[in-house]
Amino acid sequence: MNNISANNIGIANDHAAVELKNIILASSLLQDYTWVDYGCHLEDGRVDYPDYASYVVKALLKREIDVGICLCGTGIGMSMTANRYGGIRAACVWDIATAKASRKHNDANILCLGARLLDHKKVPLIVQTWLRTEFSHGRHKKRLAKLEDITASAQSTSL
Ligand code: RB5
């Protein structure tokens, strides 16, 4: 996924981010996309972020969605989970600059956001910016290849 000409966006959240997820889904800035909502919902109560990040990752790896958005209290648990899977480049982002950089330099395919840390009003523009920013290729490509090399060698090496 080198530029996000993405239409199908998977989104998941834990209990800390239900309200933020609903703001994203209702935003007029983001109505041109098709959203697949993997939960959780208000009625689910307290849940564990690794489960919900994994729903998005598995859908992305199966190409059921083009990119993913994962929300929790800080964005940290979601990004930690997602980055355990090969082929996933999850970026914990907090503003327009990090949204752009995570696409241009890192070709991030999952955007993670912290619902307890961000001004919710600013989030739809951060998401739209991320979805519209293309990967720069060039010198960044070989660095992404090194990420996958590290994943492969970490699986086969006992330190
Ligand atoms: C849930 O209380 C909280 O730990 C979670 O949303 C997230 O911030 C973890 O990284």
Tab-separated table of C-alpha atoms and ligand atoms in Angstrom:
chain	number	residue	atom	x	y	z
A	1	MET	CA	0.000	0.000	0.000
A	2	ASN	CA	2.041	2.917	-1.236
A	3	ASN	CA	-0.494	5.649	-1.487
A	4	ILE	CA	-3.749	5.727	0.320
A	5	SER	CA	-6.173	5.671	-2.536
A	6	ALA	CA	-8.009	3.774	0.143
A	7	ASN	CA	-11.741	3.512	0.184
A	8	ASN	CA	-12.388	0.807	2.718
A	9	ILE	CA	-11.244	1.836	6.141
A	10	GLY	CA	-11.359	-0.534	9.101
A	11	ILE	CA	-11.766	1.075	12.481
A	12	ALA	CA	-11.619	-0.393	15.972
A	13	ASN	CA	-11.419	0.996	19.474
A	14	ASP	CA	-11.488	0.004	23.091
A	15	HIS	CA	-13.852	1.382	25.755
A	16	ALA	CA	-11.716	4.530	26.143
A	17	ALA	CA	-12.401	5.608	22.576
A	18	VAL	CA	-16.044	4.856	21.754
A	19	GLU	CA	-16.933	8.544	21.687
A	20	LEU	CA	-13.965	9.440	19.474
A	21	LYS	CA	-14.825	6.640	17.054
A	22	ASN	CA	-18.365	7.981	16.750
A	23	ILE	CA	-17.036	11.494	16.057
A	24	ILE	CA	-14.845	10.131	13.266
A	25	LEU	CA	-17.674	8.119	11.721
A	26	ALA	CA	-20.019	11.123	11.807
A	27	SER	CA	-17.533	13.661	10.431
A	28	SER	CA	-18.434	15.376	7.177
A	29	LEU	CA	-14.712	15.329	6.285
A	30	LEU	CA	-14.737	11.541	6.185
A	31	GLN	CA	-18.002	10.655	4.479
A	32	ASP	CA	-16.400	9.650	1.147
A	33	TYR	CA	-14.946	6.502	2.679
A	34	THR	CA	-16.545	3.148	3.400
A	35	TRP	CA	-16.103	2.296	7.048
A	36	VAL	CA	-15.972	-1.175	8.568
A	37	ASP	CA	-16.512	-0.859	12.307
A	38	TYR	CA	-14.975	-3.695	14.330
A	39	GLY	CA	-16.171	-2.302	17.673
A	40	CYS	CA	-16.167	-2.046	20.532
A	41	HIS	CA	-19.470	-0.333	21.248
A	42	LEU	CA	-20.762	1.350	24.370
A	43	GLU	CA	-22.721	-1.718	25.440
A	44	ASP	CA	-19.599	-3.916	25.358
A	45	GLY	CA	-18.253	-2.321	28.533
A	46	ARG	CA	-14.557	-2.699	29.302
A	47	VAL	CA	-12.608	-4.599	26.658
A	48	ASP	CA	-8.950	-5.389	25.934
A	49	TYR	CA	-7.239	-3.332	23.234
A	50	PRO	CA	-5.132	-6.263	21.852
A	51	ASP	CA	-8.332	-7.998	20.737
A	52	TYR	CA	-9.608	-4.976	18.831
A	53	ALA	CA	-6.290	-4.032	17.217
A	54	SER	CA	-6.047	-7.632	16.041
A	55	TYR	CA	-9.448	-7.472	14.331
A	56	VAL	CA	-8.188	-4.579	12.195
A	57	VAL	CA	-4.784	-6.146	11.525
A	58	LYS	CA	-6.263	-9.459	10.411
A	59	ALA	CA	-8.740	-7.729	8.105
A	60	LEU	CA	-5.916	-5.652	6.611
A	61	LEU	CA	-3.650	-8.656	6.079
A	62	LYS	CA	-6.553	-10.460	4.377
A	63	ARG	CA	-7.097	-7.304	2.253
A	64	GLU	CA	-10.666	-6.939	3.442
A	65	ILE	CA	-9.829	-3.305	4.189
A	66	ASP	CA	-7.272	-0.931	2.648
A	67	VAL	CA	-6.029	0.686	5.852
A	68	GLY	CA	-6.895	0.676	9.536
A	69	ILE	CA	-7.565	3.139	12.299
A	70	CYS	CA	-7.175	1.994	15.912
A	71	LEU	CA	-8.222	4.068	18.889
A	72	CYS	CA	-7.578	3.586	22.580
A	73	GLY	CA	-6.876	5.847	25.534
A	74	THR	CA	-3.372	6.754	24.400
A	75	GLY	CA	-2.998	5.007	21.034
A	76	ILE	CA	-0.031	3.189	22.547
A	77	GLY	CA	-1.615	-0.183	23.308
A	78	MET	CA	-3.188	-0.344	19.865
A	79	SER	CA	0.102	0.485	18.134
A	80	MET	CA	2.072	-1.973	20.276
A	81	THR	CA	-0.355	-4.726	19.329
A	82	ALA	CA	-0.558	-3.943	15.625
A	83	ASN	CA	3.218	-3.690	15.208
A	84	ARG	CA	3.668	-7.264	16.402
A	85	TYR	CA	2.348	-8.451	13.036
A	86	GLY	CA	4.573	-8.624	9.946
A	87	GLY	CA	3.580	-6.207	7.203
A	88	ILE	CA	1.979	-3.801	9.641
A	89	ARG	CA	3.289	-0.293	10.118
A	90	ALA	CA	1.137	1.253	12.817
A	91	ALA	CA	1.844	4.868	13.719
A	92	CYS	CA	0.775	6.505	16.950
A	93	VAL	CA	0.002	10.007	15.743
A	94	TRP	CA	-0.993	13.167	17.635
A	95	ASP	CA	-1.233	16.016	15.125
A	96	ILE	CA	-1.207	16.969	11.446
A	97	ALA	CA	2.602	16.888	11.235
A	98	THR	CA	2.899	13.345	12.601
A	99	ALA	CA	-0.027	12.221	10.430
A	100	LYS	CA	1.794	13.470	7.313
A	101	ALA	CA	5.202	12.148	8.335
A	102	SER	CA	3.873	8.695	9.171
A	103	ARG	CA	2.553	8.380	5.633
A	104	LYS	CA	5.350	10.154	3.728
A	105	HIS	CA	8.276	8.547	5.524
A	106	ASN	CA	6.886	5.344	7.046
A	107	ASP	CA	4.048	4.349	4.693
A	108	ALA	CA	1.964	3.696	7.799
A	109	ASN	CA	-0.962	1.409	7.116
A	110	ILE	CA	-2.601	1.741	10.534
A	111	LEU	CA	-3.256	5.049	12.242
A	112	CYS	CA	-3.422	4.925	16.044
A	113	LEU	CA	-4.855	7.779	18.086
A	114	GLY	CA	-5.207	8.428	21.806
A	115	ALA	CA	-8.729	9.413	22.746
A	116	ARG	CA	-7.779	10.569	26.224
A	117	LEU	CA	-4.993	12.838	24.970
A	118	LEU	CA	-6.338	14.511	21.854
A	119	ASP	CA	-8.748	17.376	21.297
A	120	HIS	CA	-11.566	15.412	19.669
A	121	LYS	CA	-12.550	18.346	17.456
A	122	LYS	CA	-9.144	18.181	15.750
A	123	VAL	CA	-9.202	14.468	15.056
A	124	PRO	CA	-11.290	14.323	11.834
A	125	LEU	CA	-8.802	16.622	10.071
A	126	ILE	CA	-5.877	14.554	11.355
A	127	VAL	CA	-7.550	11.415	9.977
A	128	GLN	CA	-8.391	13.041	6.639
A	129	THR	CA	-4.811	14.332	6.309
A	130	TRP	CA	-3.430	10.874	7.003
A	131	LEU	CA	-5.732	9.289	4.435
A	132	ARG	CA	-4.789	11.861	1.784
A	133	THR	CA	-1.023	11.858	2.249
A	134	GLU	CA	1.046	9.672	-0.055
A	135	PHE	CA	4.197	7.712	0.668
A	136	SER	CA	7.308	9.494	-0.649
A	137	HIS	CA	9.157	6.322	-1.757
A	138	GLY	CA	12.838	7.160	-2.537
A	139	ARG	CA	15.212	6.723	0.383
A	140	HIS	CA	12.403	5.582	2.660
A	141	LYS	CA	11.728	2.347	0.781
A	142	LYS	CA	14.860	0.510	1.861
A	143	ARG	CA	14.175	1.407	5.493
A	144	LEU	CA	10.752	-0.210	5.319
A	145	ALA	CA	12.368	-3.307	3.821
A	146	LYS	CA	14.670	-3.363	6.846
A	147	LEU	CA	11.665	-3.400	9.156
A	148	GLU	CA	10.439	-6.575	7.508
A	149	ASP	CA	13.975	-8.053	7.657
A	150	ILE	CA	13.990	-7.418	11.396
A	151	THR	CA	10.614	-9.124	11.813
A	152	ALA	CA	11.824	-12.147	9.858
A	153	SER	CA	15.121	-12.433	11.730
A	154	ALA	CA	13.506	-11.882	15.138
A	155	GLN	CA	11.255	-14.858	14.441
A	156	SER	CA	14.134	-17.145	13.566
A	157	THR	CA	16.764	-15.994	16.092
A	158	SER	CA	16.982	-16.695	19.783
A	159	LEU	CA	18.970	-13.869	21.346
B	1	RB5	C1	-7.701	1.504	28.907
B	1	RB5	O1	-7.954	1.932	30.208
B	1	RB5	C2	-6.333	2.001	28.448
B	1	RB5	O2	-5.316	1.335	29.109
B	1	RB5	C3	-6.207	1.827	26.962
B	1	RB5	O3	-7.243	2.521	26.331
B	1	RB5	C4	-4.948	2.338	26.294
B	1	RB5	O4	-4.667	3.651	26.661
B	1	RB5	C5	-3.780	1.468	26.309
B	1	RB5	O5	-2.756	1.731	25.685
